[in-house]
Each structure stands twice: as C-alpha cells, then as structure tokens.
XYZ file of C-alpha atoms in Angstrom:
616
model
C -98.524 -93.757 177.294
C -101.934 -93.436 178.802
C -103.395 -94.260 182.127
C -106.485 -96.200 182.963
C -107.441 -96.300 186.601
C -104.269 -97.582 188.305
C -102.598 -99.235 185.185
C -100.459 -97.841 182.640
C -101.204 -98.771 178.941
C -98.479 -98.647 176.148
C -99.668 -96.403 173.340
C -97.762 -98.625 170.878
C -98.980 -102.036 171.638
C -101.705 -101.418 174.274
C -99.649 -103.491 176.804
C -100.702 -102.727 180.398
C -98.154 -102.272 183.123
C -98.472 -101.298 186.778
C -95.673 -98.703 187.084
C -93.515 -96.130 185.253
C -90.431 -98.280 185.746
C -92.310 -101.236 184.198
C -93.338 -99.166 181.321
C -89.817 -98.037 180.607
C -88.593 -101.680 180.799
C -91.498 -102.677 178.501
C -90.667 -99.786 175.962
C -86.925 -100.715 176.007
C -87.421 -104.507 175.534
C -90.297 -104.454 173.230
C -90.020 -101.408 171.108
C -86.468 -100.076 171.506
C -84.235 -103.083 171.001
C -86.577 -104.721 168.746
C -87.521 -103.288 165.466
C -90.193 -100.677 165.999
C -93.283 -101.147 163.729
C -96.738 -99.852 163.798
C -99.214 -102.338 165.307
C -102.056 -100.972 163.099
C -100.336 -101.053 159.722
C -97.140 -102.257 157.960
C -94.962 -99.291 158.822
C -91.579 -100.534 160.404
C -88.019 -99.460 161.014
C -89.060 -96.142 162.742
C -87.795 -94.543 165.909
C -90.101 -94.243 168.975
C -90.791 -90.673 168.390
C -91.478 -91.413 164.646
C -93.881 -94.181 165.487
C -95.682 -92.045 168.086
C -96.104 -89.340 165.592
C -97.244 -91.790 163.071
C -99.977 -93.282 165.275
C -101.136 -89.911 166.404
C -101.709 -88.686 162.826
C -102.351 -91.815 160.783
C -104.476 -93.619 163.474
C -105.925 -90.628 165.384
C -109.501 -91.689 164.792
C -108.814 -95.320 166.137
C -106.955 -93.856 169.299
C -109.768 -91.269 169.924
C -112.453 -94.208 169.702
C -110.250 -96.284 172.214
C -110.263 -93.358 174.782
C -113.928 -93.021 174.483
C -114.348 -96.602 175.200
C -112.275 -96.510 178.151
C -114.147 -93.388 179.658
C -117.360 -95.231 179.068
C -116.100 -98.306 180.979
C -115.042 -96.043 183.882
C -118.427 -94.515 183.912
C -120.054 -97.842 184.115
C -117.842 -99.015 186.962
C -118.499 -95.728 189.047
C -122.308 -96.066 188.454
C -122.181 -99.701 189.815
C -120.160 -98.607 192.819
C -122.365 -95.717 193.806
C -125.553 -96.945 192.334
C -128.584 -97.697 194.606
C -129.316 -100.892 192.705
C -126.079 -102.426 193.985
C -126.780 -105.264 196.418
C -125.312 -105.392 199.913
C -123.180 -108.373 198.837
C -121.638 -106.505 196.033
C -118.500 -104.626 196.897
C -116.374 -102.138 194.999
C -113.616 -104.496 194.935
C -115.752 -107.185 193.246
C -116.888 -104.847 190.625
C -113.195 -103.791 189.895
C -112.163 -107.568 189.749
C -115.052 -108.027 187.210
C -114.099 -105.145 185.157
C -110.354 -106.247 185.271
C -111.266 -109.722 184.130
C -113.628 -108.410 181.377
C -110.724 -106.083 180.219
C -108.217 -108.886 180.114
C -110.612 -111.063 178.097
C -110.954 -108.235 175.483
C -107.323 -107.641 175.490
C -106.661 -111.259 174.508
C -109.302 -111.249 171.878
C -108.089 -107.937 170.364
C -104.525 -109.359 170.277
C -105.704 -112.366 168.354
C -107.289 -110.169 165.699
C -104.276 -108.057 165.336
C -101.846 -111.048 164.999
C -100.253 -110.027 168.287
C -98.971 -113.519 169.160
C -95.396 -113.941 170.343
C -93.484 -117.065 169.018
C -91.306 -119.145 171.163
C -88.279 -117.009 170.328
C -89.892 -113.776 171.169
C -91.169 -115.619 174.545
C -87.710 -116.625 175.221
C -86.145 -113.090 174.590
C -88.984 -111.130 176.247
C -88.953 -110.498 180.023
C -92.331 -109.094 180.436
C -95.439 -110.384 182.114
C -98.809 -109.145 183.201
C -98.509 -107.763 186.556
C -100.766 -109.127 189.280
C -103.631 -107.297 190.317
C -103.576 -105.570 193.642
C -105.881 -106.608 196.543
C -108.221 -103.788 195.593
C -108.626 -105.534 192.215
C -108.178 -102.312 190.000
C -110.680 -102.292 187.259
C -109.358 -102.230 183.502
C -111.388 -101.941 180.429
C -110.051 -102.505 176.800
C -111.349 -102.030 173.373
C -110.332 -103.155 169.968
C -107.166 -101.523 168.609
C -109.027 -100.876 165.317
C -112.198 -99.697 167.030
C -113.848 -102.582 165.348
C -115.247 -103.928 168.550
C -117.220 -102.369 171.248
C -117.524 -104.275 174.523
C -119.390 -103.883 177.739
C -117.442 -104.906 180.859
C -118.277 -108.240 182.537
C -116.849 -109.188 185.892
C -114.771 -112.208 186.692
C -112.428 -113.024 189.430
C -109.805 -114.892 187.684
C -106.417 -113.486 186.380
C -103.760 -115.249 184.577
C -100.218 -113.928 184.860
C -97.277 -114.780 182.615
C -94.214 -115.526 184.714
C -91.036 -113.492 184.195
C -88.937 -116.485 184.627
C -89.111 -120.026 183.559
C -88.905 -121.884 180.276
C -90.190 -120.774 176.902
C -92.766 -123.642 177.154
C -94.128 -122.499 180.437
C -94.507 -118.982 179.071
C -96.272 -120.268 175.887
C -98.646 -122.219 177.917
C -99.471 -119.315 180.281
C -100.215 -117.118 177.152
C -102.446 -119.773 175.573
C -104.307 -120.180 178.829
C -104.832 -116.513 179.113
C -106.196 -116.455 175.407
C -108.645 -119.250 176.175
C -110.045 -117.402 179.199
C -110.475 -114.182 177.029
C -112.155 -116.236 174.077
C -114.533 -117.701 176.644
C -116.060 -114.358 177.176
C -119.465 -113.895 175.322
C -119.563 -111.704 172.428
C -122.724 -110.397 170.901
C -123.621 -109.346 167.395
C -123.626 -105.841 168.567
C -119.803 -106.217 169.480
C -119.020 -106.518 165.755
C -119.499 -103.249 163.892
C -116.852 -103.450 161.123
C -114.263 -105.873 159.609
C -110.841 -104.673 158.764
C -110.518 -103.049 155.322
C -107.537 -102.460 153.081
C -106.786 -98.825 152.833
C -105.507 -99.222 149.224
C -107.895 -101.462 147.324
C -110.868 -101.424 150.065
C -110.782 -105.228 150.194
C -112.377 -106.524 153.400
C -110.470 -109.157 155.333
C -111.718 -111.302 158.247
C -108.699 -110.438 160.492
C -105.721 -108.124 160.873
C -103.363 -110.997 160.199
C -104.739 -111.493 156.721
C -105.054 -107.672 156.094
C -101.343 -107.335 157.024
C -100.314 -110.113 154.565
C -102.551 -108.591 151.980
C -100.936 -105.255 152.175
C -97.419 -106.679 152.375
C -97.889 -108.786 149.304
C -100.308 -106.901 147.215
C -99.377 -103.453 147.903
C -95.700 -103.677 148.785
C -94.716 -101.309 145.993
C -97.038 -98.584 147.616
C -95.368 -98.811 151.062
C -92.447 -96.833 151.901
C -90.456 -99.526 153.252
C -91.576 -103.043 151.551
C -90.965 -106.134 153.423
C -87.974 -108.162 152.816
C -90.159 -111.239 152.143
C -92.231 -109.743 149.417
C -92.369 -112.337 146.438
C -91.717 -111.511 142.921
C -93.814 -113.446 140.381
C -91.998 -114.128 137.125
C -93.935 -115.093 133.995
C -92.624 -118.563 132.948
C -93.449 -117.602 129.216
C -91.931 -114.232 128.801
C -89.792 -113.553 131.960
C -91.922 -110.465 132.970
C -91.996 -109.765 136.711
C -95.563 -109.296 138.266
C -96.428 -107.707 141.451
C -98.904 -110.383 142.604
C -99.989 -113.888 141.616
C -103.435 -112.581 140.432
C -101.533 -110.148 138.020
C -99.386 -113.076 136.934
C -102.388 -115.303 136.495
C -104.063 -112.732 134.197
C -100.828 -112.137 132.255
C -100.321 -115.944 131.731
C -104.015 -116.179 130.755
C -103.311 -113.501 128.039
C -100.354 -115.573 126.774
C -102.614 -118.738 126.741
C -105.504 -116.927 124.881
C -102.964 -115.634 122.254
C -101.615 -119.017 121.950
C -104.942 -120.495 121.490
C -105.814 -117.903 118.945
C -102.648 -118.634 117.146
C -103.433 -122.448 117.337
C -106.834 -121.747 116.033
C -105.334 -119.745 113.144
C -102.677 -122.366 112.432
C -105.388 -125.004 112.736
C -107.604 -123.086 110.255
C -104.493 -122.496 108.080
C -103.746 -126.200 108.271
C -107.288 -127.267 107.578
C -107.359 -124.863 104.539
C -104.214 -126.294 103.356
C -105.402 -129.757 103.869
C -108.539 -129.053 102.017
C -106.679 -127.416 99.106
C -104.315 -130.368 98.889
C -107.230 -132.821 99.085
C -109.033 -130.929 96.233
C -105.712 -130.982 94.259
C -105.431 -134.493 94.785
C -108.986 -135.227 93.755
C -108.537 -132.924 90.622
C -105.089 -134.864 89.763
C -106.845 -138.231 90.450
C -109.791 -137.218 88.156
C -107.445 -135.749 85.385
C -105.264 -138.999 85.490
C -108.417 -141.031 85.260
C -109.488 -138.975 82.337
C -106.158 -139.201 80.725
C -105.974 -142.936 81.296
C -109.430 -143.564 79.985
C -108.414 -141.195 76.824
C -105.265 -143.191 76.340
C -107.031 -146.453 76.517
C -109.580 -145.416 74.128
C -107.003 -144.078 71.768
C -104.915 -147.310 72.187
C -108.148 -149.242 71.244
C -108.615 -147.091 68.238
C -104.949 -147.689 67.241
C -105.337 -151.454 67.777
C -108.451 -151.491 65.742
C -106.807 -149.152 63.037
C -103.789 -151.516 62.769
C -105.647 -154.643 63.198
C -104.334 -155.729 66.670
C -107.745 -155.657 68.403
C -108.208 -159.524 68.314
C -111.153 -159.112 66.078
C -109.888 -161.887 63.642
C -107.767 -161.810 60.447
C -108.094 -162.354 56.792
C -110.339 -165.374 57.040
C -112.913 -163.916 59.502
C -113.173 -160.585 57.559
C -113.723 -162.305 54.374
C -116.527 -164.387 55.664
C -118.158 -161.348 57.258
C -118.072 -159.407 54.170
C -119.517 -162.373 52.140
C -122.490 -162.798 54.619
C -123.034 -158.879 54.518
C -123.051 -159.006 50.747
C -125.463 -161.771 50.767
C -127.832 -160.112 53.280
C -127.844 -157.061 51.187
C -128.646 -158.972 47.981
C -125.425 -158.130 46.133
C -124.255 -161.722 46.052
C -126.449 -164.868 45.513
C -126.309 -167.550 48.008
C -124.872 -169.989 45.272
C -122.129 -167.574 44.580
C -121.446 -167.129 48.443
C -120.723 -170.686 48.759
C -118.422 -170.875 45.689
C -116.487 -167.873 46.945
C -116.244 -169.505 50.400
C -114.876 -172.621 49.063
C -112.319 -170.821 46.928
C -111.230 -168.895 50.058
C -110.784 -172.025 52.031
C -108.735 -173.592 49.156
C -106.535 -170.422 49.128
C -105.990 -170.600 52.829
C -105.148 -174.403 52.558
C -102.703 -174.069 49.658
C -101.227 -170.541 50.558
C -101.507 -169.322 46.993
C -103.483 -166.254 46.061
C -106.539 -166.853 44.134
C -105.729 -164.000 41.593
C -109.212 -162.484 42.026
C -107.651 -159.042 42.496
C -104.679 -159.325 40.072
C -104.335 -157.226 36.938
C -101.734 -158.246 34.478
C -100.134 -156.319 31.569
C -100.480 -152.686 32.864
C -96.869 -151.881 32.114
C -97.373 -153.018 28.332
C -100.100 -150.834 28.150
C -98.003 -147.800 29.487
C -95.268 -148.502 26.848
C -97.862 -148.251 24.163
C -99.138 -145.122 25.540
C -95.875 -143.374 25.906
C -94.768 -144.521 22.417
C -97.934 -143.286 20.711
C -98.779 -140.099 22.657
C -97.829 -138.132 25.721
C -95.942 -135.261 23.961
C -95.356 -133.548 27.417
C -93.081 -136.453 28.600
C -89.455 -136.240 27.528
C -88.409 -139.684 28.812
C -89.894 -142.418 31.176
C -88.174 -145.255 33.076
C -90.134 -148.439 33.834
C -89.288 -151.217 36.222
C -89.408 -154.893 35.173
C -92.803 -156.323 34.335
C -95.081 -156.951 37.250
C -98.855 -157.510 38.133
C -101.077 -155.139 40.114
C -102.875 -156.625 43.131
C -105.864 -154.688 44.665
C -107.264 -155.100 48.016
C -110.041 -157.734 48.558
C -112.884 -157.682 50.811
C -110.893 -159.877 53.213
C -108.124 -157.439 53.728
C -109.733 -153.999 52.911
C -108.325 -151.302 55.228
C -105.264 -153.083 56.501
C -103.792 -155.285 53.755
C -101.926 -152.581 51.542
C -98.440 -153.678 52.732
C -99.168 -157.386 51.916
C -100.551 -156.301 48.428
C -97.409 -154.242 47.838
C -95.188 -157.206 48.672
C -97.151 -159.262 46.092
C -96.583 -156.669 43.443
C -92.750 -156.526 44.259
C -92.602 -160.388 44.332
C -94.173 -160.465 40.866
C -91.564 -157.979 39.536
C -88.720 -160.234 40.904
C -90.341 -163.336 39.547
C -90.377 -161.706 36.070
C -86.653 -161.050 36.452
C -84.233 -163.875 35.680
C -81.834 -162.532 38.093
C -83.995 -163.476 41.138
C -85.528 -166.849 39.722
C -82.882 -169.114 41.337
C -83.451 -167.487 44.822
C -87.282 -167.658 44.526
C -87.715 -171.265 43.147
C -90.091 -172.021 45.990
C -92.334 -169.118 45.306
C -93.310 -169.561 41.635
C -96.835 -168.496 42.680
C -97.756 -165.356 44.471
C -98.672 -166.233 48.084
C -101.901 -165.143 49.675
C -101.922 -162.755 52.683
C -102.154 -165.520 55.463
C -99.128 -167.107 53.797
C -97.150 -163.829 53.729
C -97.833 -163.308 57.572
C -96.463 -166.782 58.191
C -93.351 -165.989 56.249
C -92.807 -162.924 58.174
C -93.218 -164.747 61.505
C -90.646 -167.333 60.191
C -88.119 -164.477 59.498
C -88.609 -163.211 63.068
C -87.872 -166.650 64.354
C -84.678 -166.770 62.266
C -83.534 -163.654 64.016
C -84.483 -160.868 61.652
C -85.963 -157.683 63.195
C -86.275 -158.762 66.808
C -87.569 -155.183 67.703
C -90.469 -155.494 65.199
C -91.187 -159.044 66.339
C -91.612 -157.611 69.938
C -93.767 -154.998 68.551
C -96.132 -157.561 67.240
C -95.635 -159.992 69.961
C -94.182 -162.351 67.436
C -97.603 -162.945 65.922
C -99.390 -161.811 62.700
C -101.481 -164.717 61.568
C -105.118 -164.489 62.524
C -104.766 -160.561 62.897
C -105.326 -157.532 60.923
C -102.074 -155.954 61.823
C -100.466 -153.491 59.507
C -97.012 -154.098 58.253
C -94.356 -151.444 56.950
C -91.050 -151.021 55.355
C -89.231 -152.817 58.102
C -91.380 -156.002 57.805
C -90.850 -155.889 53.880
C -87.006 -155.504 54.246
C -87.044 -158.490 56.906
C -89.161 -160.641 54.695
C -86.983 -159.935 51.407
C -83.808 -160.424 53.399
C -85.068 -163.854 54.709
C -85.754 -164.770 51.000
C -81.942 -163.995 50.291
C -82.899 -160.838 48.419
C -80.453 -158.102 48.886
C -82.299 -154.772 49.582
C -81.814 -151.461 51.300
C -84.257 -149.356 53.218
C -83.996 -145.538 53.099
C -85.776 -142.945 55.157
C -86.529 -139.528 53.979
C -87.454 -138.375 57.485
C -88.109 -134.673 56.671
C -88.884 -132.646 53.611
C -86.067 -131.511 51.350
C -87.768 -128.378 50.124
C -89.154 -125.264 51.666
C -92.574 -125.984 50.302
C -92.640 -129.236 52.265
C -92.027 -131.592 49.433
C -89.244 -134.269 48.765
C -87.423 -133.534 45.494
C -84.490 -135.635 46.810
C -86.770 -138.552 46.874
C -87.571 -138.137 43.181
C -83.884 -137.629 42.288
C -82.860 -140.876 44.075
C -85.595 -142.894 42.217
C -84.460 -141.403 38.918
C -80.808 -142.266 39.639
C -82.038 -145.680 40.683
C -83.800 -146.458 37.449
C -81.379 -144.843 35.094
C -78.484 -146.925 36.429
C -77.957 -150.526 35.302
C -79.083 -152.636 32.481
C -81.978 -151.225 30.301
C -83.406 -151.285 26.829
C -84.725 -148.301 25.175
C -87.767 -148.209 23.044
C -88.188 -144.605 21.879
C -89.035 -142.465 24.978
C -89.544 -145.521 27.169
C -86.593 -147.153 28.918
C -87.408 -150.479 30.274
C -85.016 -151.413 33.116
C -84.092 -154.713 34.845
C -84.809 -153.015 38.309
C -87.637 -154.339 40.224
C -90.381 -152.121 41.817
C -89.638 -150.013 44.854
C -91.749 -150.192 47.990
C -92.966 -146.761 49.150
C -94.142 -146.199 52.738
C -95.545 -143.225 54.500
C -97.934 -142.548 57.399
C -101.032 -144.772 57.129
C -100.492 -146.195 53.552
C -97.970 -147.738 51.355
C -97.720 -148.093 47.677
C -95.477 -149.389 44.796
C -93.276 -147.232 42.481
C -92.989 -148.736 39.079
C -91.467 -145.851 37.180
C -90.588 -142.253 36.867
C -91.374 -139.690 34.085
C -89.089 -136.738 33.162
C -91.139 -133.946 31.492
C -90.382 -131.408 29.112
C -89.824 -128.870 31.740
C -87.135 -131.173 33.483
C -89.603 -132.078 36.401
C -90.198 -135.646 37.586
C -93.420 -137.513 37.911
C -93.583 -140.924 39.733
C -95.540 -143.783 38.264
C -97.152 -145.544 41.323
C -99.396 -148.746 41.709
C -101.862 -148.186 44.461
C -103.338 -151.340 46.117
C -106.352 -149.298 47.086
C -107.159 -148.634 43.317
C -110.080 -151.124 42.491
C -109.631 -153.903 39.955
C -112.133 -152.380 37.570
C -110.193 -149.030 37.424
C -106.782 -150.797 36.793
C -108.261 -153.000 34.019
C -109.506 -149.753 32.220
C -105.707 -149.225 31.432
C -105.719 -152.378 29.383
C -107.812 -150.805 26.669
C -106.528 -149.569 23.396
C -105.868 -145.853 22.602
C -105.903 -144.634 26.306
C -105.257 -140.899 26.983
C -103.496 -139.003 29.755
C -106.724 -138.954 31.878
C -106.579 -142.690 32.410
C -103.120 -142.166 33.949
C -104.236 -139.708 36.474
C -104.512 -142.474 39.228
C -100.893 -143.407 38.528
C -99.008 -140.211 38.270
C -97.605 -138.386 41.438
C -95.887 -135.055 41.017
C -93.543 -133.502 43.415
C -96.428 -131.392 44.983
C -98.495 -134.408 45.425
C -96.084 -136.027 48.091
C -96.399 -133.816 50.959
C -96.105 -136.266 53.920
C -93.486 -135.358 56.414
C -91.808 -138.630 56.200
C -91.336 -141.510 53.543
C -89.465 -144.685 53.640
C -88.585 -146.726 50.518
C -87.395 -150.430 50.190
C -85.294 -151.055 46.954
C -83.862 -154.340 45.869
C -80.161 -154.396 44.838
C -79.510 -158.009 44.091
C -79.271 -161.479 45.718
C -77.755 -162.536 48.945
C -75.538 -165.559 49.501
C -75.983 -167.918 52.499
C -72.924 -166.268 54.109
C -74.228 -162.734 53.549
C -77.670 -163.760 54.837
C -75.966 -165.119 58.067
C -73.899 -161.786 58.436
C -77.199 -159.809 58.016
C -78.890 -161.774 60.832
C -75.747 -161.166 63.126
C -75.685 -157.389 62.195
C -79.282 -157.120 63.015
C -78.905 -159.011 66.380
C -75.934 -156.904 67.437
C -77.679 -153.782 66.426
C -80.653 -154.802 68.609
C -78.598 -155.685 71.650
C -76.386 -152.577 71.710
C-alpha cells in the first residue's frame, strides 16, 4: 500500500481509497475472499504476502516507474500552487480538483488496457466504490500499470462515484460513465511509449487483455499454474494433442502434404500402370492382328492349295491352260478349238475322254517278271486296270479323282463287280465323279465330310481323300474298308506293318499263278498320305524277304507310262513304280481296300451306322 497526497492506493490493483479502514475492507473483499492473482501477469492462487513479494520482485521496474510518475505529478501541482504565473482566479483547490479529475481519467483508461472491468456478478458481490473527494479537492495522479503511458495532469472539476448500494445495473452504469469521462481525456502521441509484449515469445499485443489471453493459451505449459480453461487441440488424423491451434495447423498441414505426396506417388504409379496396361493392350492387339492376318493368309493358301478358293473347277482350268498353250505357241488355234469341243462334249456326257489313259501296263509287268527280274522271288498283282494321268484341267488337285478312275477300271475288269456297276460301263470324268460324291452326301454318307466341303464339289478344285473314296464306293454298293496307319511301326520311321497287310491282302483269295507272277482277283488299293494319293497295284517279295510295292501314280505323265508297253523293258523302267519300305516315310497313311459287294440292306445299315456315329 502506498500513499498519494491524502489518498491511499492499493499496491495490487491500484485502487484508491480514502482511509486505512477502507483499504482493509478493499483488501478483504477484493483480494482475500476472491482468488488473488497478479494484475500484471497470469500468476494466481497466491496469498497476499506471496503476491506482494511477487510484484516487488517480478514487476519492480513497473512499480518504480509508477512511483516516479506520481512524484512528478506532485511536483507539477506544487509548482502550479506556488508559481508566480498562477492567476488570481486560480486557487489551490482548483488545481487539486483538476489533478484529481485528470488522475481519475487515467485510472479508467489504464484499467481498460489491463482488462480491469468488473462483470455484473463482480459488481453485485463487490461493495466498494470510489470515495468522494473532500472539499479541498485532493489532487491525485495515476500512471499506466505497465508504465506504458506517461501522462501530464489536466484539471477537471467533475468526479463520478460508484454507489455502495443499489442494483447491479446502477453500479454498471456508474462504471461505464466513469470510463467514458476518462476516455474523453486527450492522449497525445507522446503518451504511448510501448505496447505490451509477451515475456515468452516477445510477441506484441495491442492490449493487456489480448496479452493475457495469449499467455494463457499459447504458454500455459510454461506458467506454474495453468488456467483451467486452457484448451487442448487434438489432431483429427492421428489423435496427437497440440498446445495451440497454430501448432495443430502446422501439424495437420504436414499430414496433408504427406497425403498429397502419397497421392502424387499413387497417381504416378497408377499412371505408369495405366501406361503399361495400355502398351500391353496395344501390343496384344497388334499381335492378334498379325496372327489374324497370318491365319487369313495361311487359310487362303490352304484354300488355294485344296481348290476351295472359288477360282473355278475343271472346266475353267482346262480353258485357261489351253489359252496359255495357244499364247505360247505350243498349240495351234485349230487344235485349241478341237480340244475345247472335246472337253465340252466330255462335260455333257460325263464320260472321260481317255486322253490321259494308259492300258495294258499290268500285262507288260507280267512279261517282265516272267522273262527277267532275278532279284524278285514272287510278285502279286491286282486285277487288270488302266492308268489315268492328270490332265491340264486337274493338274495339282485331281489325284484323288484319277485314283478313283483307276480303282473303278479295276472293278470293271472283275466279273464280281460288273452287276453292281452296270450304270458305269465307262469311266466317268472328274466333274461327273464330283457330282457322284455330292449325291452320296445327300444320301446320308459321310455327313462330316459334307459339312467340311459345304456339300459342294462341282465347279471347285477341292481335293478329296480316303473318306470321300470310301463314301463314293459304298454308295455304289461296293463293300470296302478304310484303314489308318496313323504312326510309323518301325524305329526308323517306316511302316513295315503296311507292307505286311498289303501282302496278306493280295495273297489271300482266288489267284492264278504264272511262274513268279500271281494274278489275283483283288482290285487295286487306294493309298493316301499328306498332300497326295496313289494306287497300289501289286507287291514284290524279293530274294532277301523284303517287300516292294508296285504303285500307279496319277502324277506320272502319259508318255512315261506308255514307255512301259515296249518290249524287253528292264528294271530301270520300273523305277517310277517301285516303292520300298524306306521310300514311304510319311507319318500317316490311309488305305481303302475293296472287300466285295453290298446288298441294299447292308447299304442302308451302312448309312444308319454312319449317321449314328456322326450324331453321337
């Protein structure tokens, strides 16, 4: 407690009272019964002695500056009282009244900066007031509690007192009136020397209220007794508790930056993955397109190879070859027209023109084996037949049809099959054979083969194989069997079982022997392998007990076959006919062998069996 003129000033809250009894009441009501706290910092929960010691030690400079300001104010008042420049109208009481009013104004302004405002509850509980001034108008001078303001006294004759009794509203209005009067006093630029500064982080605040709130919230962990209302800021992303909202904001920003980086990495990874997938899809698409194009080209090659490319059939190819021969000078125009007329006649009658037929070859072979061939122990020959070579109209695709012509000629030379083949006393031409196969398909034979060729052979260059020969012979009521040698029967890749089967086939049944030559009544055998077909007409048994097949090849030209009809031929002439075991090295072979004649009932059963096999 300090004294200024006739007034007593509380060292804790700078409240002025007029007597010692009033000061004791003020201390009891304001600082003992209430929670004692330092008005200059956030210290609270102290006794009076502890608070006094705290203010004398922690705020010594501020108190010294305040005492200095009070003394300067007293000197100014004394000078004005005793000075010669005081007018006669100015009295000492006027000077003290002016100083007192000036002091009250500064007190109200200083309290506003420190946050020293009482709420309605404090006004209702408190029973203190500003004591009225005495008639002598004692002079009081105040300074800022933080020594931030230096003021010169100015005189005023008005004083506002807060009543000790009355409602809370009346006390509040009185306080507001007193503050308004204090705020009306003029404050110059020189009055403001320094704004309040945070002792922990040196941050400057415009008022003590904001400074106090700043210390309580930002530096609560540095104060001995943190306030109860200090907030804790919990991170919504990781539940970390932060001391301030700024720290929480920085912490959350780190989360967001990390999430953004992760999102960028994920986006880049997704972008790379998408690019890789896109490249892979493009590569797969390009590869599929190449494979599709390659398959298309291969299919077109196969279609062309097997005569299914819609480029015409026997007639078209014959005319093209004739025209080409005329253009190259190998055929005269007159001969061109004669051959064209013969071809049209053949197509109209359905009978082969015989231009590629060679007859009497088996007779020539009998003479050869009887007169020479010392290396041969025995030979079996089929019934007599004619050789048919490919013509310009079926070259490259007509071997199956030519082999059928040779087998049919062998059957026609055999009395066993003449009754069944009365309608075919003449060998049909290739277009006629195509129509016969289509007819067999329509009767129900080989439905799978029919679907393969779309039920159409005429007008095409489609190849035929063992299945089509079997189908055609069965439709002609010829009993036959088809055998498949699907893999080699020897480690060297040959088919010795095929040779044995053929030897057993020709050695069984009726036959007539003429020396080493055994002429059987068995017809020729159709032989098929990949890409070509031929006709087996006999088999040799040599001195070393090995076998050699005698084969008619439709690819052999007519001129070469007709050389065999000469007298006194030697073994060299038979080179094109002989096929040893080592010569047949294809992986798979099929044969069609005739066994006899079918009755009408057996033919119907054959159709039913084929149909059921196709369904199931």
